[in-house]
Tab-separated table of C-alpha atoms in Angstrom:
chain	number	residue	atom	x	y	z
A	1	MET	CA	-84.237	51.610	-163.117
A	2	MET	CA	-85.356	51.050	-159.540
A	3	SER	CA	-82.676	49.690	-157.229
A	4	LEU	CA	-83.353	46.587	-155.149
A	5	PRO	CA	-84.020	47.206	-151.441
A	6	ARG	CA	-81.637	45.983	-148.788
A	7	ILE	CA	-82.952	43.427	-146.284
A	8	SER	CA	-81.203	43.313	-142.925
A	9	ASN	CA	-81.582	41.885	-139.407
A	10	HIS	CA	-84.430	39.555	-140.385
A	11	ALA	CA	-82.751	36.413	-139.104
A	12	LEU	CA	-82.338	38.067	-135.710
A	13	ALA	CA	-86.054	38.851	-135.647
A	14	PHE	CA	-86.928	35.208	-136.327
A	15	VAL	CA	-84.649	34.006	-133.540
A	16	PHE	CA	-86.086	36.532	-131.067
A	17	ILE	CA	-89.744	35.561	-131.463
A	18	VAL	CA	-89.213	31.852	-132.049
A	19	GLY	CA	-87.497	31.820	-128.666
A	20	MET	CA	-90.610	33.380	-127.134
A	21	VAL	CA	-92.769	30.711	-128.782
A	22	ASN	CA	-90.678	27.944	-127.247
A	23	LEU	CA	-91.249	29.421	-123.782
A	24	ILE	CA	-95.007	29.484	-124.302
A	25	ILE	CA	-95.658	26.160	-126.039
A	26	ALA	CA	-95.509	24.051	-122.882
A	27	GLY	CA	-98.175	26.133	-121.170
A	28	ALA	CA	-100.197	26.352	-124.381
A	29	ASP	CA	-100.358	22.578	-124.790
A	30	ALA	CA	-101.575	22.184	-121.221
A	31	GLY	CA	-104.125	24.979	-121.276
A	32	THR	CA	-106.266	24.671	-124.387
A	33	ALA	CA	-109.673	26.316	-124.155
A	34	LYS	CA	-112.645	24.308	-122.993
A	35	ALA	CA	-115.524	23.616	-125.335
A	36	GLY	CA	-117.843	26.591	-125.706
A	37	HIS	CA	-115.313	29.249	-124.651
A	38	SER	CA	-115.034	32.037	-127.217
A	39	ILE	CA	-111.604	33.229	-128.342
A	40	MET	CA	-112.416	36.871	-127.625
A	41	HIS	CA	-115.496	38.599	-126.267
A	42	ASP	CA	-115.263	41.736	-128.411
A	43	LYS	CA	-115.560	41.084	-132.160
A	44	TYR	CA	-113.735	44.322	-132.921
A	45	ALA	CA	-110.679	43.416	-130.849
A	46	PRO	CA	-107.647	41.634	-132.375
A	47	GLN	CA	-108.190	37.906	-132.102
A	48	LEU	CA	-107.137	34.509	-133.372
A	49	PRO	CA	-109.393	33.645	-136.329
A	50	VAL	CA	-111.263	30.371	-136.472
A	51	ASP	CA	-109.498	29.705	-139.803
A	52	PRO	CA	-106.066	31.410	-139.798
A	53	GLY	CA	-105.699	30.763	-143.537
A	54	PHE	CA	-102.333	29.031	-143.447
A	55	GLU	CA	-102.819	27.863	-147.043
A	56	ASN	CA	-102.493	31.522	-148.074
A	57	THR	CA	-98.966	31.820	-146.690
A	58	ALA	CA	-95.658	30.896	-148.324
A	59	THR	CA	-94.728	28.518	-145.485
A	60	CYS	CA	-98.200	26.930	-145.239
A	61	ASN	CA	-99.001	24.740	-142.233
A	62	TRP	CA	-95.512	23.529	-141.192
A	63	TRP	CA	-96.570	19.870	-141.589
A	64	GLY	CA	-99.441	20.412	-139.139
A	65	GLU	CA	-97.418	22.134	-136.408
A	66	ARG	CA	-98.799	25.580	-137.193
A	67	ARG	CA	-102.372	24.364	-136.844
A	68	ARG	CA	-101.485	22.575	-133.598
A	69	LEU	CA	-100.106	25.823	-132.176
A	70	ALA	CA	-103.154	27.802	-133.340
A	71	ASP	CA	-105.485	25.315	-131.689
A	72	ALA	CA	-103.455	25.826	-128.504
A	73	GLY	CA	-103.777	29.617	-128.753
A	74	VAL	CA	-100.449	30.550	-130.372
A	75	LEU	CA	-100.284	32.212	-133.793
A	76	LEU	CA	-97.014	33.171	-135.510
A	77	ASN	CA	-97.084	35.224	-138.732
A	78	ALA	CA	-94.630	37.151	-140.864
A	79	GLN	CA	-94.824	39.561	-143.789
A	80	LEU	CA	-92.233	41.148	-146.067
A	81	VAL	CA	-92.868	44.295	-148.109
A	82	LEU	CA	-90.336	45.239	-150.806
A	83	GLU	CA	-90.745	48.690	-152.331
A	84	GLY	CA	-89.123	50.415	-155.290
A	85	PHE	CA	-89.689	54.124	-155.995
A	86	GLU	CA	-89.032	56.340	-159.014
A	87	ASN	CA	-89.745	60.057	-159.230
A	88	PHE	CA	-90.072	61.068	-162.883
A	89	GLN	CA	-90.348	64.829	-162.407
A	90	GLY	CA	-90.339	67.650	-159.875
A	91	GLY	CA	-90.026	67.228	-156.126
A	92	ARG	CA	-86.637	67.469	-154.453
A	93	ASP	CA	-84.896	65.230	-156.965
A	94	THR	CA	-85.709	62.809	-159.771
A	95	GLY	CA	-84.352	59.298	-159.524
A	96	THR	CA	-84.929	56.068	-157.647
A	97	ALA	CA	-84.950	54.712	-154.106
A	98	ALA	CA	-85.916	51.469	-152.412
A	99	SER	CA	-86.872	50.063	-149.015
A	100	SER	CA	-87.924	46.857	-147.279
A	101	THR	CA	-90.086	46.247	-144.222
A	102	PHE	CA	-90.213	42.884	-142.469
A	103	ASP	CA	-92.649	42.034	-139.670
A	104	LEU	CA	-92.679	38.963	-137.463
A	105	ASN	CA	-95.508	38.836	-134.933
A	106	LEU	CA	-96.720	36.540	-132.191
A	107	THR	CA	-100.296	36.399	-130.867
A	108	VAL	CA	-101.186	34.360	-127.780
A	109	ASN	CA	-104.818	33.844	-126.845
A	110	THR	CA	-104.714	33.330	-123.086
A	111	GLY	CA	-108.114	31.616	-123.074
A	112	ARG	CA	-106.862	28.811	-125.272
A	113	ALA	CA	-103.307	28.757	-123.942
A	114	PHE	CA	-103.856	29.113	-120.188
A	115	ASP	CA	-107.654	29.090	-119.703
A	116	TRP	CA	-107.439	32.810	-118.827
A	117	GLN	CA	-110.487	34.007	-120.731
A	118	GLY	CA	-110.641	37.324	-122.604
A	119	GLY	CA	-106.884	37.972	-122.722
A	120	THR	CA	-104.522	38.473	-125.667
A	121	PHE	CA	-100.750	38.943	-125.690
A	122	TYR	CA	-99.194	40.410	-128.837
A	123	MET	CA	-95.626	41.157	-129.940
A	124	ASP	CA	-94.384	42.418	-133.288
A	125	VAL	CA	-90.738	42.795	-134.308
A	126	GLU	CA	-90.184	45.036	-137.326
A	127	ASP	CA	-87.138	45.748	-139.463
A	128	HIS	CA	-87.216	48.665	-141.896
A	129	ALA	CA	-84.279	49.222	-144.263
A	130	GLY	CA	-83.644	51.689	-147.069
A	131	LYS	CA	-84.013	55.402	-147.717
A	132	ASP	CA	-86.964	57.610	-146.839
A	133	PRO	CA	-88.389	58.326	-150.328
A	134	SER	CA	-90.132	61.543	-149.285
A	135	SER	CA	-86.844	62.953	-147.992
A	136	VAL	CA	-84.707	61.992	-150.989
A	137	LEU	CA	-87.211	62.231	-153.865
A	138	THR	CA	-90.446	64.189	-153.493
A	139	GLY	CA	-90.076	66.369	-150.392
A	140	ASP	CA	-93.803	66.053	-149.713
A	141	LEU	CA	-95.348	66.769	-146.312
A	142	GLN	CA	-97.996	64.059	-146.158
A	143	GLY	CA	-95.693	61.130	-146.931
A	144	PHE	CA	-96.570	59.505	-150.251
A	145	ASP	CA	-95.580	56.112	-148.798
A	146	LYS	CA	-97.031	55.137	-145.406
A	147	LEU	CA	-93.837	53.255	-144.478
A	148	ASN	CA	-91.686	56.397	-144.985
A	149	SER	CA	-88.915	56.358	-142.404
A	150	LEU	CA	-85.217	56.209	-141.762
A	151	PRO	CA	-83.955	52.635	-141.117
A	152	TYR	CA	-84.734	50.940	-137.806
A	153	PHE	CA	-84.982	47.524	-136.142
A	154	GLN	CA	-87.250	47.420	-133.100
A	155	ILE	CA	-89.935	45.730	-131.071
A	156	PHE	CA	-92.690	47.583	-132.887
A	157	GLU	CA	-95.521	46.539	-130.561
A	158	LEU	CA	-95.636	44.684	-127.256
A	159	TRP	CA	-98.931	44.677	-125.370
A	160	TYR	CA	-101.461	42.734	-123.334
A	161	GLN	CA	-105.206	43.153	-123.776
A	162	GLN	CA	-108.074	42.041	-121.540
A	163	THR	CA	-111.817	42.166	-122.095
A	164	LEU	CA	-114.054	42.525	-119.038
A	165	PHE	CA	-117.764	42.562	-118.179
A	166	ASP	CA	-118.744	40.208	-120.982
A	167	GLY	CA	-116.877	42.292	-123.562
A	168	TRP	CA	-118.274	45.709	-122.662
A	169	LEU	CA	-114.847	46.942	-121.557
A	170	ARG	CA	-111.521	46.310	-123.301
A	171	VAL	CA	-108.188	47.360	-121.753
A	172	LYS	CA	-104.863	47.339	-123.624
A	173	LEU	CA	-101.518	48.125	-121.977
A	174	GLY	CA	-97.997	48.214	-123.451
A	175	LYS	CA	-96.199	49.573	-126.495
A	176	ILE	CA	-99.070	50.230	-128.912
A	177	ASP	CA	-99.458	51.491	-132.467
A	178	ALA	CA	-102.194	54.060	-131.861
A	179	ASN	CA	-103.372	53.902	-135.476
A	180	THR	CA	-104.587	50.327	-134.963
A	181	GLU	CA	-107.184	51.752	-132.545
A	182	PHE	CA	-107.718	55.455	-133.321
A	183	SER	CA	-108.269	57.434	-136.538
A	184	VAL	CA	-108.394	54.162	-138.494
A	185	ILE	CA	-109.600	54.700	-142.072
A	186	ASP	CA	-110.731	51.129	-142.772
A	187	ASP	CA	-111.302	51.526	-146.510
A	188	GLY	CA	-108.089	53.498	-147.020
A	189	LEU	CA	-105.711	50.849	-145.669
A	190	ARG	CA	-104.688	49.467	-149.070
A	191	PHE	CA	-103.507	52.858	-150.331
A	192	LEU	CA	-99.896	54.001	-149.918
A	193	ASN	CA	-100.251	57.694	-149.099
A	194	ALA	CA	-100.005	58.172	-145.329
A	195	SER	CA	-103.020	60.511	-145.324
A	196	THR	CA	-105.228	57.562	-146.307
A	197	GLN	CA	-104.160	55.879	-143.042
A	198	VAL	CA	-104.392	58.704	-140.511
A	199	ALA	CA	-105.010	62.467	-140.440
A	200	PRO	CA	-101.680	64.331	-140.997
A	201	THR	CA	-102.897	67.027	-138.601
A	202	ILE	CA	-102.500	64.770	-135.530
A	203	LEU	CA	-99.176	65.920	-134.073
A	204	GLY	CA	-97.036	63.378	-132.245
A	205	PHE	CA	-99.431	60.523	-133.046
A	206	PRO	CA	-97.637	57.364	-131.789
A	207	THR	CA	-97.798	55.251	-134.940
A	208	THR	CA	-95.355	54.188	-137.680
A	209	PRO	CA	-92.427	54.416	-137.288
A	210	ALA	CA	-92.644	54.981	-133.532
A	211	PRO	CA	-95.425	53.407	-131.437
A	212	MET	CA	-95.190	54.433	-127.781
A	213	PRO	CA	-95.997	53.001	-124.327
A	214	GLY	CA	-99.599	53.640	-123.423
A	215	VAL	CA	-102.939	52.432	-122.156
A	216	ASN	CA	-106.187	52.164	-124.142
A	217	LEU	CA	-109.730	51.770	-122.814
A	218	PHE	CA	-112.660	50.899	-125.069
A	219	PHE	CA	-116.298	50.706	-124.057
A	220	THR	CA	-118.419	48.654	-126.506
A	221	PRO	CA	-121.899	47.996	-125.080
A	222	ASP	CA	-123.231	46.739	-128.429
A	223	LYS	CA	-122.298	46.311	-132.098
A	224	LEU	CA	-123.535	49.770	-133.059
A	225	TRP	CA	-121.775	52.232	-130.735
A	226	TYR	CA	-118.381	52.452	-129.024
A	227	ALA	CA	-116.202	54.956	-127.171
A	228	GLY	CA	-112.457	54.797	-126.574
A	229	PHE	CA	-109.678	56.655	-124.786
A	230	GLY	CA	-105.904	56.412	-125.088
A	231	ALA	CA	-102.978	57.898	-123.150
A	232	PHE	CA	-99.417	57.539	-124.483
A	233	TYR	CA	-96.008	58.554	-123.152
A	234	THR	CA	-94.280	60.451	-125.981
A	235	ASP	CA	-90.577	61.234	-125.730
A	236	ARG	CA	-88.160	61.422	-128.645
A	237	SER	CA	-85.354	60.143	-126.407
A	238	ASP	CA	-87.245	56.950	-125.481
A	239	ILE	CA	-85.326	53.887	-126.730
A	240	PHE	CA	-87.558	51.093	-125.407
A	241	GLY	CA	-87.460	48.150	-127.817
A	242	ASP	CA	-84.882	49.708	-130.160
A	243	PHE	CA	-82.209	47.379	-131.546
A	244	ALA	CA	-80.953	49.674	-134.328
A	245	GLY	CA	-81.846	53.194	-135.416
A	246	HIS	CA	-83.893	55.664	-133.423
A	247	PRO	CA	-87.438	55.900	-134.858
A	248	GLN	CA	-88.691	57.910	-131.847
A	249	SER	CA	-86.773	60.929	-133.168
A	250	VAL	CA	-89.829	61.739	-135.307
A	251	GLN	CA	-91.657	62.864	-132.165
A	252	PRO	CA	-92.071	66.675	-132.220
A	253	THR	CA	-91.374	67.164	-128.486
A	254	GLY	CA	-88.853	65.925	-125.943
A	255	PHE	CA	-91.448	65.071	-123.314
A	256	GLY	CA	-95.201	64.930	-123.133
A	257	THR	CA	-98.347	62.845	-122.952
A	258	PHE	CA	-100.525	62.226	-125.978
A	259	LEU	CA	-104.225	61.928	-125.071
A	260	ILE	CA	-106.932	60.887	-127.525
A	261	GLY	CA	-110.621	60.098	-127.338
A	262	GLU	CA	-112.829	58.650	-130.054
A	263	THR	CA	-116.447	57.649	-130.365
A	264	GLY	CA	-118.356	56.274	-133.298
A	265	PHE	CA	-121.029	54.116	-134.839
A	266	ARG	CA	-120.840	50.962	-136.969
A	267	TRP	CA	-123.616	49.624	-139.144
A	268	GLN	CA	-123.869	46.554	-141.341
A	269	ARG	CA	-126.209	44.422	-143.416
A	270	SER	CA	-125.734	40.698	-143.784
A	271	GLN	CA	-126.755	40.115	-147.401
A	272	GLY	CA	-127.207	41.617	-150.841
A	273	GLN	CA	-126.511	45.272	-151.572
A	274	GLY	CA	-124.427	45.800	-148.468
A	275	ALA	CA	-124.528	49.078	-146.564
A	276	ASP	CA	-121.645	48.366	-144.172
A	277	GLY	CA	-119.976	51.483	-142.811
A	278	ASN	CA	-118.851	53.515	-139.852
A	279	LEU	CA	-118.555	57.043	-138.523
A	280	LYS	CA	-115.702	58.016	-136.183
A	281	LEU	CA	-115.217	61.312	-134.343
A	282	GLY	CA	-112.046	61.993	-132.389
A	283	ILE	CA	-110.351	64.697	-130.341
A	284	TRP	CA	-106.710	64.727	-129.169
A	285	ASP	CA	-104.353	66.742	-126.977
A	286	HIS	CA	-100.564	66.680	-126.693
A	287	THR	CA	-99.030	68.140	-123.506
A	288	GLY	CA	-95.483	68.565	-124.875
A	289	THR	CA	-93.688	71.834	-125.633
A	290	PHE	CA	-93.861	72.696	-129.336
A	291	THR	CA	-91.748	75.053	-131.430
A	292	LEU	CA	-93.970	77.658	-133.090
A	293	LEU	CA	-93.723	78.278	-136.828
A	294	GLN	CA	-92.914	81.965	-136.238
A	295	GLY	CA	-90.438	81.296	-133.434
A	296	GLY	CA	-90.719	80.680	-129.729
A	297	THR	CA	-92.418	77.755	-128.005
A	298	ARG	CA	-95.858	76.782	-126.827
A	299	LYS	CA	-97.070	74.314	-124.223
A	300	GLY	CA	-99.501	71.827	-125.708
A	301	SER	CA	-101.378	71.322	-128.952
A	302	SER	CA	-104.745	69.815	-129.820
A	303	GLY	CA	-107.092	69.023	-132.671
A	304	TYR	CA	-109.940	66.887	-133.929
A	305	TYR	CA	-110.822	64.582	-136.833
A	306	ALA	CA	-113.699	62.741	-138.473
A	307	VAL	CA	-113.701	59.497	-140.506
A	308	ILE	CA	-116.448	57.937	-142.631
A	309	ASP	CA	-116.237	54.530	-144.347
A	310	GLN	CA	-119.102	53.293	-146.495
A	311	THR	CA	-119.675	50.218	-148.656
A	312	LEU	CA	-121.604	51.009	-151.827
A	313	TRP	CA	-121.860	47.387	-152.946
A	314	ARG	CA	-120.503	44.084	-151.715
A	315	GLN	CA	-120.872	40.418	-152.456
A	316	ALA	CA	-123.312	38.695	-150.113
A	317	THR	CA	-121.849	37.044	-146.977
A	318	LYS	CA	-118.310	38.303	-147.589
A	319	GLY	CA	-118.293	41.197	-145.104
A	320	ARG	CA	-115.892	44.144	-145.375
A	321	GLN	CA	-113.008	42.028	-146.680
A	322	GLY	CA	-114.643	40.461	-149.753
A	323	ARG	CA	-115.628	41.715	-153.201
A	324	GLY	CA	-117.169	45.163	-153.124
A	325	VAL	CA	-116.995	48.874	-153.850
A	326	ARG	CA	-116.096	51.005	-150.833
A	327	VAL	CA	-115.503	54.723	-150.262
A	328	PHE	CA	-113.940	56.720	-147.433
A	329	PHE	CA	-113.643	60.309	-146.245
A	330	GLU	CA	-111.455	61.854	-143.539
A	331	SER	CA	-110.773	65.376	-142.327
A	332	GLY	CA	-108.755	66.836	-139.466
A	333	ARG	CA	-107.747	70.200	-138.028
A	334	THR	CA	-105.183	71.604	-135.600
A	335	GLN	CA	-103.634	74.988	-134.671
A	336	GLN	CA	-101.931	76.835	-137.517
A	337	ALA	CA	-99.321	78.319	-135.163
A	338	VAL	CA	-97.845	74.871	-134.460
A	339	SER	CA	-98.398	72.619	-137.478
A	340	VAL	CA	-97.332	73.183	-141.084
A	341	ILE	CA	-100.488	71.275	-142.116
A	342	ASP	CA	-103.302	72.927	-140.159
A	343	TRP	CA	-106.232	71.125	-141.828
A	344	ASN	CA	-106.726	68.360	-144.347
A	345	VAL	CA	-109.340	66.494	-146.365
A	346	THR	CA	-108.871	63.093	-147.960
A	347	GLY	CA	-111.190	60.706	-149.745
A	348	GLY	CA	-111.126	57.751	-152.067
A	349	ILE	CA	-112.776	54.723	-153.569
A	350	ASN	CA	-111.569	51.148	-153.954
A	351	TRP	CA	-113.087	48.242	-155.808
A	352	THR	CA	-112.065	44.751	-154.725
A	353	GLY	CA	-112.810	41.845	-157.054
A	354	ILE	CA	-113.581	43.677	-160.299
A	355	LEU	CA	-113.526	40.261	-161.980
A	356	ALA	CA	-115.351	37.395	-160.324
A	357	ASP	CA	-112.497	34.975	-161.072
A	358	ARG	CA	-109.986	37.364	-159.400
A	359	PRO	CA	-111.820	38.267	-156.167
A	360	ASP	CA	-108.719	39.490	-154.298
A	361	ASP	CA	-107.465	41.985	-156.902
A	362	SER	CA	-108.342	45.609	-156.174
A	363	ILE	CA	-108.171	49.002	-157.842
A	364	GLY	CA	-108.280	52.333	-156.028
A	365	LEU	CA	-108.260	56.106	-156.483
A	366	SER	CA	-107.752	58.728	-153.769
A	367	ALA	CA	-107.243	62.474	-153.375
A	368	ASN	CA	-105.365	63.855	-150.351
A	369	TYR	CA	-105.476	67.622	-149.735
A	370	ALA	CA	-103.331	69.223	-147.045
A	371	HIS	CA	-103.745	72.933	-146.307
A	372	ILE	CA	-100.494	74.658	-145.347
A	373	SER	CA	-100.576	77.153	-142.501
A	374	ALA	CA	-100.113	80.774	-143.585
A	375	LEU	CA	-97.698	81.159	-140.659
A	376	ALA	CA	-95.321	78.681	-142.337
A	377	ARG	CA	-94.736	81.327	-145.074
A	378	LEU	CA	-94.252	78.792	-147.838
A	379	PRO	CA	-94.697	79.666	-151.529
A	380	HIS	CA	-97.815	77.501	-151.955
A	381	PRO	CA	-100.855	77.285	-149.627
A	382	TYR	CA	-101.542	73.581	-150.085
A	383	GLU	CA	-100.237	70.154	-151.096
A	384	LEU	CA	-102.416	67.755	-153.090
A	385	ALA	CA	-101.611	64.084	-153.739
A	386	LEU	CA	-103.658	62.134	-156.300
A	387	GLU	CA	-103.139	58.363	-156.073
A	388	GLY	CA	-104.084	55.424	-158.262
A	389	LEU	CA	-103.240	51.778	-157.550
A	390	TYR	CA	-103.902	48.254	-158.735
A	391	ARG	CA	-103.265	45.391	-156.289
A	392	ILE	CA	-102.730	42.053	-158.030
A	393	GLN	CA	-102.706	38.670	-156.296
A	394	VAL	CA	-99.924	36.851	-158.158
A	395	LEU	CA	-99.847	33.866	-155.773
A	396	ARG	CA	-102.026	32.865	-152.829
A	397	TRP	CA	-99.385	34.370	-150.552
A	398	ALA	CA	-97.995	37.224	-152.686
A	399	PHE	CA	-99.359	40.518	-154.022
A	400	LEU	CA	-97.849	42.952	-156.527
A	401	MET	CA	-99.078	46.539	-156.342
A	402	PRO	CA	-98.097	49.251	-158.841
A	403	ASP	CA	-98.993	52.722	-157.534
A	404	LEU	CA	-98.813	56.125	-159.252
A	405	GLN	CA	-99.119	59.464	-157.457
A	406	PHE	CA	-99.159	63.002	-158.828
A	407	ILE	CA	-98.226	65.447	-156.073
A	408	VAL	CA	-99.072	69.128	-156.528
A	409	HIS	CA	-96.798	71.571	-154.622
A	410	PRO	CA	-94.917	68.889	-152.620
A	411	GLY	CA	-93.741	70.396	-149.355
A	412	GLY	CA	-95.336	73.688	-150.375
A	413	ILE	CA	-92.083	74.645	-152.140
A	414	TYR	CA	-91.146	72.041	-154.778
A	415	PRO	CA	-92.327	71.567	-158.393
A	416	ASP	CA	-95.137	69.083	-159.016
A	417	ALA	CA	-93.901	65.501	-158.704
A	418	LEU	CA	-94.906	62.293	-160.474
A	419	VAL	CA	-93.792	59.270	-158.455
A	420	TRP	CA	-94.173	55.570	-159.217
A	421	THR	CA	-94.045	52.851	-156.568
A	422	MET	CA	-93.933	49.089	-157.022
A	423	ASP	CA	-94.765	47.005	-153.947
A	424	LEU	CA	-94.252	43.283	-153.497
A	425	ILE	CA	-96.062	41.897	-150.422
A	426	VAL	CA	-95.257	38.356	-149.277
A	427	ARG	CA	-97.008	36.564	-146.400
A	428	PHE	CA	-95.099	33.769	-144.657
């Protein structure tokens, strides 16, 4: 039987951000946006929605106070993910494990709050408890669960963003999860395997569990084309925002700068047989000193990736979040002397709203292939993870998601694994 995950430090997270809200409310009440001012200039940037959907949260509208804050430019949200894992065969060990991840985040639209147009302040506090299931169960390289990590409690993100020149330029500065901006596989986000979120060939990528201080610049002259650049300080000894644990220890180097550039195209149709999609091409470079697989060290590492998302069918007027059938493809490559995974290919399909009366349920299948560098001298030349999931909306604010993955050659050394995950996702 799966054990229940431990939940810790969550009350402290609530106190921390609620205190920030109290400091902002006075200014927010006095500085609501004037009529005709848009919330954000760039539709692809994080923003306060016109309808935040409070009825789809467990705590609803707080007797009208939540809506009052949203109208004043302040949005407070929370989410809890409980996960139970069981490995039936192969891998490092059969058995069970569990984890929990709690997020509490604050978004302040400076246009509404202070009449400072085009600005957004964002802070997310995250608590992750439990065992790393890849380490204790499967031993896989890709990470069959995207939240794989040792326990931590930290300020996960803390940044300010400003749009300029009527939305053509967007600047973000602070502690940033790079995977919210770069190498984003839009139609893979509901899957659990980490390779459906980001290419496993990107070394030192500052994302879960360790976002890093950085600056992002995005140029978006129209809805079709964009270009972006990011620079991040990456240091495994950095403890900024850490309350417990040390998630930055996953960084492969002691010091260095992670540089990434991405350009791409987005296309969409407004009705009928939707053809929404995107193409993203990225290149990255890490200036740190890496340990080579055959011994010794090397200054710097680099690589590239490509992402394609495509809607095959969608319900009219619902956009990329409504009922529809969507596919994705991603591939990346880096130097085989530095990385155990030197190239990868992943792809999948998900169908949201198979039944018209259950439009938020979704089913998905993916295949994630990771080629293992010959210089690693492991018994097997690749790892392959096949994933199937069904995401069920059990309440307006809660989802249950059973997920089954068959992992061929986990870690390049272990017997084939069959691992089951049960996720419970609650929005507050």
